[in-house]
């Protein structure tokens, strides 16, 4: 797995897997995080490892709502930082919003390890070109992205234990939370607090997929990139009524169509 | 994850996951074994976490061929030993065949760790009742099951590196190999040597599923239990022509039917 040939048909999937294996061996992931990644791999396989039409609709609507939110926040766990930390930073820079490390199996060591990794990724993003069409000062925008989570000073009502901890500056005062790979209970608790919750999850049948305001059924780094493209494009439209149950049925239909093609 | 409530709708799946997480923390699994388990979880979910009709047909045909093979062997990797080591021992006792630990990422430590775990599981199986209908001496049959793999003295033609290593007594001289969770290359190499290969794999699209003589698209412990039931039943029939491609299409159809029910 260390030598993935360039041009291998499943190169991206294999590189993602490698990132997760390496992150796990560095102690950045909880025990079952690799299993969760494997589940995602299977569902992504059924999507054809691409952003489907229904995901694209969800991404467009998400970009509109992210742009008009007062206090958006991007909530990330270990898998998200490993797979798409740089993409999260690019999005946060454009949105001028914080990133909060928020873990289901929270330990202070893992939170600070992930914040440190995000700081390293920030150095890389500073060297990158801004997204085409972005008109702000890229370096300044990337530099000021707050990386939260190390000092939780707030609790999510309706949850118990360490997974209820969050920061007031981030999730606590957010009106919209973009959260890949969330657990169902926490998604439900956040929705019950009146927040808009945009979930990115490859399993359209998961509880968080079904609880979210909008579910983007897509791989997290692909989804982040596509949201960014929408945000910096001029073609962004007004928000619409969003029928998430209908969108999830569309994702399932896309999977069955893929299976039927074999 | 440590306290799985009895009667939880997904209790079996959660207990399997726990076994894999624990085995990994004991160093019995390669880095990506948990990811493979997660992929399996997703596909099993799409099967409704049950032995489907098409899997049952594959199991019946497999039992017939296992019974009539001259030198069958059960090839196991880390995930199989953790999830279904005792079921493998029960099967091997009835078939009077060896079990060989055969790893894709082979290290002497992991092989000997898994052989030791199988020895512990053998002690448990000795205490269990024999399968209903079994007429031999259970204790003797369980006691004599050879546990191979620690001292490879043979190579699988057509493969290179550690994953080509095997024992002459086991895989080397086998005419039929029952191998859950095999990798595609090795499956192909074994088939090319003229051996019958029965694969147990939850992903009907995997290369090993497509290379095998017979593919049982089912979770490994369920499949082992069902094969055992077939072996000790009187109703066993003659072997038939087996169209594995057709059987795999049936599995896919069962998955799409499951998805369509949402």
XYZ file of C-alpha atoms in Angstrom:
524
model
C 0.000 0.000 0.000
C 2.986 2.290 0.329
C 3.643 2.330 -3.389
C 0.448 3.288 -5.151
C 1.170 3.514 -8.868
C 0.311 6.833 -10.529
C -2.697 6.408 -12.745
C -4.035 3.375 -10.848
C -7.805 3.418 -11.481
C -8.478 3.632 -7.760
C -5.470 5.799 -6.890
C -7.437 8.456 -4.985
C -9.246 5.883 -2.897
C -5.970 4.095 -2.087
C -4.237 7.351 -1.141
C -7.118 8.265 1.168
C -6.859 4.855 2.784
C -3.146 5.375 3.312
C -3.773 8.713 5.045
C -6.206 7.048 7.434
C -3.847 4.153 8.208
C -0.971 6.567 8.873
C -3.119 8.877 11.007
C -4.292 5.930 13.036
C -0.740 4.756 13.675
C 0.063 8.277 14.929
C -2.752 8.027 17.479
C -4.923 10.669 15.820
C -7.962 8.421 15.427
C -10.287 6.536 17.753
C -10.307 2.739 17.604
C -13.194 2.396 15.227
C -12.334 5.290 12.885
C -10.725 2.977 10.341
C -13.838 0.825 10.302
C -15.913 3.933 9.607
C -13.567 4.786 6.760
C -14.010 1.322 5.288
C -17.784 1.686 5.375
C -17.363 4.960 3.536
C -15.133 3.306 0.929
C -17.851 0.762 0.172
C -20.561 3.392 -0.247
C -18.268 5.566 -2.348
C -17.604 2.571 -4.560
C -21.361 2.281 -5.106
C -21.470 5.956 -6.102
C -18.780 5.301 -8.700
C -16.319 7.354 -6.592
C -17.650 10.575 -8.078
C -19.852 13.502 -7.117
C -23.285 12.455 -8.315
C -26.053 14.702 -9.617
C -27.987 14.576 -6.352
C -24.826 15.419 -4.383
C -24.240 18.365 -6.703
C -27.703 19.738 -5.937
C -27.069 19.395 -2.207
C -23.696 21.123 -2.625
C -25.280 24.056 -4.484
C -27.918 24.552 -1.819
C -25.279 24.219 0.917
C -23.095 26.888 -0.674
C -26.028 29.290 -0.777
C -26.813 28.742 2.893
C -23.163 28.899 3.966
C -22.833 32.239 2.222
C -25.869 33.722 3.942
C -25.287 32.259 7.420
C -24.353 34.692 10.206
C -22.041 32.396 12.161
C -21.150 29.313 10.182
C -18.613 26.843 11.566
C -16.913 23.792 10.092
C -16.837 20.964 12.613
C -14.134 18.369 11.909
C -13.166 15.004 13.368
C -9.970 13.006 12.886
C -10.932 11.392 9.594
C -11.930 14.767 8.139
C -8.644 16.436 9.123
C -6.641 13.560 7.656
C -8.644 13.312 4.438
C -9.537 16.925 3.808
C -7.970 19.257 6.370
C -6.498 21.533 3.715
C -9.795 21.725 1.854
C -11.518 22.625 5.153
C -9.005 25.444 5.672
C -9.563 26.789 2.162
C -13.312 26.770 2.723
C -12.986 28.442 6.138
C -10.724 31.130 4.642
C -13.308 31.977 2.004
C -16.189 31.846 4.458
C -14.184 33.686 7.162
C -15.417 31.118 9.668
C -13.744 29.005 12.352
C -12.912 25.302 12.236
C -13.681 23.366 15.407
C -12.175 19.975 16.190
C -15.049 18.063 17.713
C -14.635 14.368 18.500
C -17.118 11.700 19.432
C -14.492 9.862 21.494
C -12.845 13.056 22.752
C -9.450 12.951 24.398
C -7.371 16.113 24.980
C -4.390 14.421 23.256
C -6.263 13.688 20.056
C -7.838 17.152 19.923
C -4.478 18.879 20.320
C -2.829 16.477 17.852
C -5.458 17.320 15.260
C -5.224 21.080 15.914
C -1.444 20.793 15.421
C -1.954 18.932 12.170
C -4.345 21.650 10.985
C -1.681 24.243 11.839
C 0.786 22.329 9.634
C -1.793 22.124 6.864
C -2.376 25.866 7.193
C 1.316 26.421 6.282
C 0.754 24.396 3.104
C -2.446 26.255 2.233
C -0.644 29.590 2.606
C 1.664 28.469 -0.212
C -1.218 27.425 -2.454
C -2.989 29.622 -4.977
C -6.301 31.099 -3.873
C -9.365 29.614 -5.539
C -9.952 31.123 -8.958
C -12.344 34.031 -8.646
C -11.508 34.735 -5.012
C -11.071 38.473 -4.518
C -9.849 38.801 -0.925
C -6.316 38.698 0.461
C -5.590 34.960 0.497
C -2.699 34.938 2.938
C -4.542 37.077 5.478
C -7.729 35.058 5.123
C -5.953 31.753 5.670
C -3.892 33.087 8.560
C -6.886 34.259 10.607
C -8.972 31.070 10.456
C -9.581 30.245 14.143
C -8.791 26.622 15.001
C -11.020 25.780 17.960
C -11.690 22.769 20.123
C -8.740 22.576 22.510
C -10.490 24.546 25.249
C -14.174 23.617 25.290
C -16.209 26.092 27.350
C -19.738 25.209 26.256
C -22.088 22.213 26.100
C -24.484 21.000 23.464
C -27.889 20.713 25.156
C -29.430 17.277 24.923
C -26.165 15.324 24.951
C -24.215 13.842 27.831
C -20.533 13.160 28.425
C -17.452 14.340 26.527
C -19.211 14.417 23.188
C -21.406 17.295 24.436
C -18.333 19.536 24.889
C -17.733 22.325 22.406
C -16.599 25.951 22.280
C -18.903 28.911 22.665
C -17.067 30.772 19.892
C -17.571 27.887 17.462
C -20.402 25.354 17.605
C -21.979 27.053 20.622
C -22.883 30.261 18.796
C -23.134 28.888 15.242
C -26.345 29.189 13.278
C -25.073 26.780 10.616
C -22.720 23.845 11.094
C -21.012 22.079 8.219
C -20.054 18.740 9.659
C -18.712 15.772 7.720
C -18.946 12.290 9.200
C -21.073 13.281 12.189
C -22.779 10.836 14.548
C -26.545 10.639 14.524
C -27.178 11.647 18.124
C -25.138 14.804 17.923
C -26.635 15.734 14.591
C -30.089 15.393 16.112
C -29.136 17.458 19.171
C -27.768 20.281 17.009
C -30.888 20.319 14.822
C -33.051 20.399 17.964
C -31.193 23.550 19.057
C -32.513 25.268 15.931
C -29.218 25.194 14.067
C -28.951 24.326 10.396
C -26.785 21.220 10.030
C -25.179 20.314 6.715
C -23.828 16.773 6.904
C -21.392 15.165 4.469
C -21.863 11.395 4.688
C -21.376 8.635 2.115
C -24.118 6.501 3.664
C -27.522 7.906 2.712
C -29.145 5.520 5.190
C -27.215 6.639 8.283
C -29.019 8.374 11.136
C -27.052 11.590 10.655
C -27.911 11.581 6.954
C -31.560 11.309 7.868
C -31.407 13.888 10.710
C -29.530 16.641 8.816
C -30.989 19.801 7.309
C -29.042 19.042 4.137
C -27.076 15.845 3.478
C -24.324 15.839 0.899
C -23.834 12.162 -0.023
C -20.252 12.465 -1.215
C -16.662 11.886 -0.176
C -15.536 14.711 2.108
C -12.582 16.109 0.127
C -14.562 16.058 -3.133
C -17.504 17.759 -1.427
C -15.350 20.492 0.154
C -13.738 21.250 -3.208
C -17.092 21.484 -4.936
C -18.567 23.724 -2.242
C -15.579 26.037 -2.628
C -16.084 26.220 -6.393
C -19.712 27.178 -5.827
C -18.812 29.819 -3.249
C -16.390 31.665 -5.517
C -18.559 31.380 -8.615
C -20.860 34.183 -9.671
C -23.681 31.863 -10.532
C -24.903 31.371 -6.991
C -28.694 31.491 -6.681
C -31.216 32.159 -3.970
C -31.939 29.512 -1.353
C -34.803 27.155 -2.097
C -37.061 24.862 -0.173
C -34.973 21.760 0.427
C -36.548 18.301 0.641
C -33.741 16.277 2.197
C -35.679 12.993 2.238
C -36.201 13.326 -1.501
C -32.505 14.067 -2.026
C -31.538 10.958 -0.049
C -33.864 8.824 -2.155
C -32.133 10.239 -5.238
C -28.756 9.131 -3.832
C -30.070 5.631 -3.231
C -31.419 5.542 -6.760
C -27.990 6.519 -8.098
C -26.433 3.646 -6.149
C -28.923 1.095 -7.433
C -28.403 2.340 -10.984
C -24.673 1.818 -10.519
C -25.248 -1.725 -9.221
C -27.624 -2.482 -12.058
C -24.949 -1.601 -14.578
C -22.885 -4.647 -13.558
C -18.792 0.430 22.106
C -17.838 -1.613 25.156
C -21.399 -1.823 26.423
C -23.538 -3.162 23.627
C -27.053 -3.613 24.961
C -28.537 -7.112 24.581
C -31.218 -7.058 21.957
C -29.841 -4.009 20.137
C -31.046 -4.374 16.538
C -27.458 -4.379 15.268
C -25.972 -6.241 18.228
C -24.182 -8.884 16.130
C -22.620 -6.306 13.859
C -21.465 -4.221 16.842
C -19.983 -7.260 18.593
C -18.085 -8.202 15.439
C -16.742 -4.676 15.212
C -15.605 -4.878 18.826
C -13.714 -8.120 18.119
C -11.881 -6.466 15.231
C -10.990 -3.345 17.241
C -9.688 -5.490 20.117
C -7.733 -7.787 17.800
C -6.168 -4.792 16.126
C -5.079 -3.300 19.446
C -3.429 -6.664 20.258
C -1.394 -6.431 17.045
C -3.136 -9.358 15.349
C -4.190 -7.385 12.279
C -2.440 -5.506 9.484
C -2.922 -1.744 9.272
C -5.740 -1.808 6.787
C -7.653 -4.790 8.209
C -10.086 -2.543 10.058
C -10.813 -0.655 6.870
C -11.555 -3.946 5.128
C -13.917 -4.815 7.953
C -15.711 -1.503 7.537
C -16.204 -2.168 3.836
C -17.671 -5.531 4.770
C -20.016 -3.903 7.282
C -21.417 -1.633 4.585
C -22.033 -4.469 2.144
C -23.553 -6.622 4.885
C -25.869 -3.756 5.707
C -27.019 -3.783 2.078
C -27.701 -7.523 2.361
C -29.902 -6.858 5.384
C -27.286 -8.577 7.603
C -28.686 -11.994 6.718
C -27.817 -15.003 4.581
C -29.626 -14.293 1.319
C -31.152 -16.828 -1.052
C -28.245 -16.616 -3.488
C -25.738 -17.067 -0.648
C -27.687 -20.120 0.483
C -27.353 -21.692 -2.971
C -23.610 -21.028 -2.957
C -23.346 -22.527 0.523
C -25.184 -25.701 -0.553
C -22.920 -26.183 -3.559
C -19.851 -25.454 -1.422
C -20.847 -28.066 1.158
C -21.206 -30.668 -1.599
C -17.766 -29.916 -2.987
C -16.119 -29.712 0.446
C -17.495 -33.158 1.263
C -16.162 -34.715 -1.927
C -12.759 -32.969 -2.001
C -9.674 -35.087 -1.396
C -7.580 -32.494 0.413
C -9.653 -29.510 1.443
C -8.115 -26.778 3.570
C -9.552 -23.726 5.308
C -7.294 -20.716 4.784
C -7.774 -17.993 7.410
C -6.490 -14.464 7.919
C -6.641 -12.262 11.016
C -10.161 -10.979 10.508
C -11.463 -14.523 9.974
C -9.825 -15.868 13.142
C -11.192 -12.964 15.188
C -14.696 -13.104 13.734
C -15.151 -16.817 13.164
C -12.186 -18.833 14.445
C -14.366 -21.190 16.457
C -16.702 -21.767 13.521
C -13.657 -22.532 11.341
C -12.511 -25.109 13.893
C -15.927 -26.752 14.008
C -15.966 -26.964 10.226
C -12.423 -28.351 10.086
C -13.292 -30.958 12.722
C -16.232 -32.210 10.679
C -14.290 -32.105 7.413
C -11.156 -33.574 9.062
C -9.112 -30.921 7.294
C -6.384 -28.493 8.362
C -6.678 -24.767 8.984
C -3.845 -22.671 7.586
C -3.129 -19.121 8.730
C -2.244 -17.317 5.523
C -1.723 -13.549 5.586
C -1.429 -11.013 2.828
C 0.864 -8.840 4.973
C 2.626 -11.805 6.579
C 4.772 -11.323 9.657
C 5.938 -14.263 11.805
C 4.573 -12.502 14.910
C 1.068 -12.139 13.545
C 0.984 -15.708 12.228
C 2.057 -17.143 15.570
C -0.319 -14.813 17.442
C -3.225 -16.052 15.331
C -2.210 -19.717 15.687
C -2.121 -19.195 19.473
C -5.563 -17.614 19.397
C -6.875 -20.584 17.387
C -5.376 -22.912 20.032
C -7.340 -20.990 22.707
C -10.483 -21.176 20.605
C -9.932 -24.938 20.211
C -10.179 -25.264 24.010
C -13.572 -23.534 23.871
C -14.784 -25.677 20.984
C -13.842 -28.855 22.878
C -16.342 -27.774 25.537
C -19.109 -27.125 23.009
C -21.672 -29.639 21.809
C -20.980 -31.260 18.458
C -23.220 -30.135 15.617
C -26.553 -31.921 15.687
C -26.375 -34.975 13.437
C -22.604 -35.342 13.751
C -21.731 -38.980 14.313
C -17.963 -38.943 14.933
C -16.068 -38.469 18.187
C -16.239 -34.707 18.673
C -13.393 -34.278 21.124
C -10.998 -36.362 19.020
C -12.019 -34.597 15.815
C -11.484 -31.135 17.282
C -8.206 -32.106 18.925
C -6.564 -33.343 15.722
C -7.315 -30.336 13.497
C -3.849 -29.286 12.232
C -3.187 -25.553 12.663
C -0.707 -24.672 9.923
C 1.058 -21.569 8.723
C 3.842 -20.966 11.246
C 6.427 -22.859 9.191
C 5.820 -22.184 5.492
C 7.734 -24.655 3.303
C 6.036 -24.104 -0.065
C 5.238 -21.335 -2.513
C 2.160 -20.476 -4.525
C 3.268 -20.324 -8.166
C 2.513 -17.032 -9.852
C 2.876 -14.856 -6.760
C 5.891 -13.042 -5.399
C 6.989 -12.027 -1.922
C 5.712 -13.109 1.504
C 2.152 -13.587 0.328
C 3.300 -16.500 -1.863
C 4.406 -18.468 1.215
C 2.306 -21.398 2.383
C 2.675 -24.915 3.729
C 2.946 -28.025 1.586
C 0.667 -29.940 3.955
C -2.032 -27.287 3.690
C -2.579 -24.970 0.739
C 0.298 -26.550 -1.224
C -1.366 -29.932 -1.629
C -4.999 -28.861 -1.376
C -7.436 -29.545 -4.196
C -10.063 -27.264 -2.642
C -9.484 -24.126 -0.577
C -12.192 -22.476 1.469
C -10.909 -18.968 1.963
C -12.868 -16.057 3.422
C -11.718 -12.504 2.733
C -9.033 -13.439 0.216
C -7.216 -10.956 -1.982
C -7.845 -11.040 -5.698
C -4.310 -11.810 -6.866
C -3.914 -14.808 -4.633
C -7.353 -16.092 -5.511
C -6.440 -15.893 -9.179
C -3.085 -17.642 -8.611
C -4.759 -20.498 -6.739
C -7.396 -20.955 -9.440
C -4.629 -20.943 -12.084
C -3.003 -23.857 -10.241
C -6.126 -25.903 -10.930
C -7.455 -25.708 -7.386
C -11.098 -25.109 -6.585
C -11.386 -21.901 -4.567
C -14.465 -21.126 -2.508
C -14.370 -17.503 -1.410
C -16.523 -15.896 1.283
C -16.713 -12.171 0.556
C -19.383 -9.576 1.287
C -18.489 -7.559 -1.800
C -19.836 -9.275 -4.920
C -17.850 -6.835 -7.064
C -14.416 -7.571 -5.595
C -11.749 -9.203 -7.730
C -11.631 -12.292 -5.527
C -15.405 -12.630 -5.771
C -15.107 -12.559 -9.540
C -12.073 -14.910 -9.682
C -13.403 -17.639 -7.364
C -14.848 -21.001 -8.361
C -17.728 -20.338 -5.966
C -18.335 -17.077 -4.126
C -20.445 -17.051 -0.988
C -21.576 -13.432 -0.577
C -22.164 -13.560 3.152
C -20.619 -12.635 6.487
C -17.956 -15.187 7.401
C -19.319 -16.508 10.702
C -22.838 -16.856 9.300
C -21.479 -18.630 6.227
C -19.352 -21.073 8.254
C -22.340 -21.953 10.445
C -24.559 -22.567 7.431
C -21.936 -24.710 5.673
C -21.648 -26.818 8.816
C -25.413 -27.314 8.957
C -25.358 -28.481 5.341
C -22.446 -30.853 5.961
C -24.135 -32.690 8.828
C -27.541 -32.811 7.170
C -28.698 -35.848 5.246
C -30.191 -33.808 2.461
C -26.962 -33.142 0.652
C -27.239 -33.519 -3.111
C -24.916 -34.146 -6.013
C -22.683 -31.393 -7.299
C -24.054 -29.311 -10.135
C -22.684 -27.037 -12.812
C -22.064 -23.759 -11.044
C -22.390 -20.421 -12.841
C -20.601 -18.077 -10.451
C -21.142 -14.960 -12.572
C -24.880 -15.620 -12.461
C -24.750 -16.128 -8.690
C -22.920 -12.817 -8.242
C -25.534 -11.023 -10.314
C -28.171 -12.529 -8.036
C -26.352 -11.069 -5.005
C -26.275 -7.640 -6.618
C -29.960 -7.909 -7.374
C -30.654 -8.717 -3.717
C -28.730 -5.600 -2.684
C -30.580 -3.350 -5.093
C -33.895 -4.799 -3.917
C -32.879 -3.958 -0.359
C -31.975 -0.384 -1.366
C -35.213 -0.016 -3.301
C -37.211 -0.881 -0.199
C -36.139 2.381 1.467
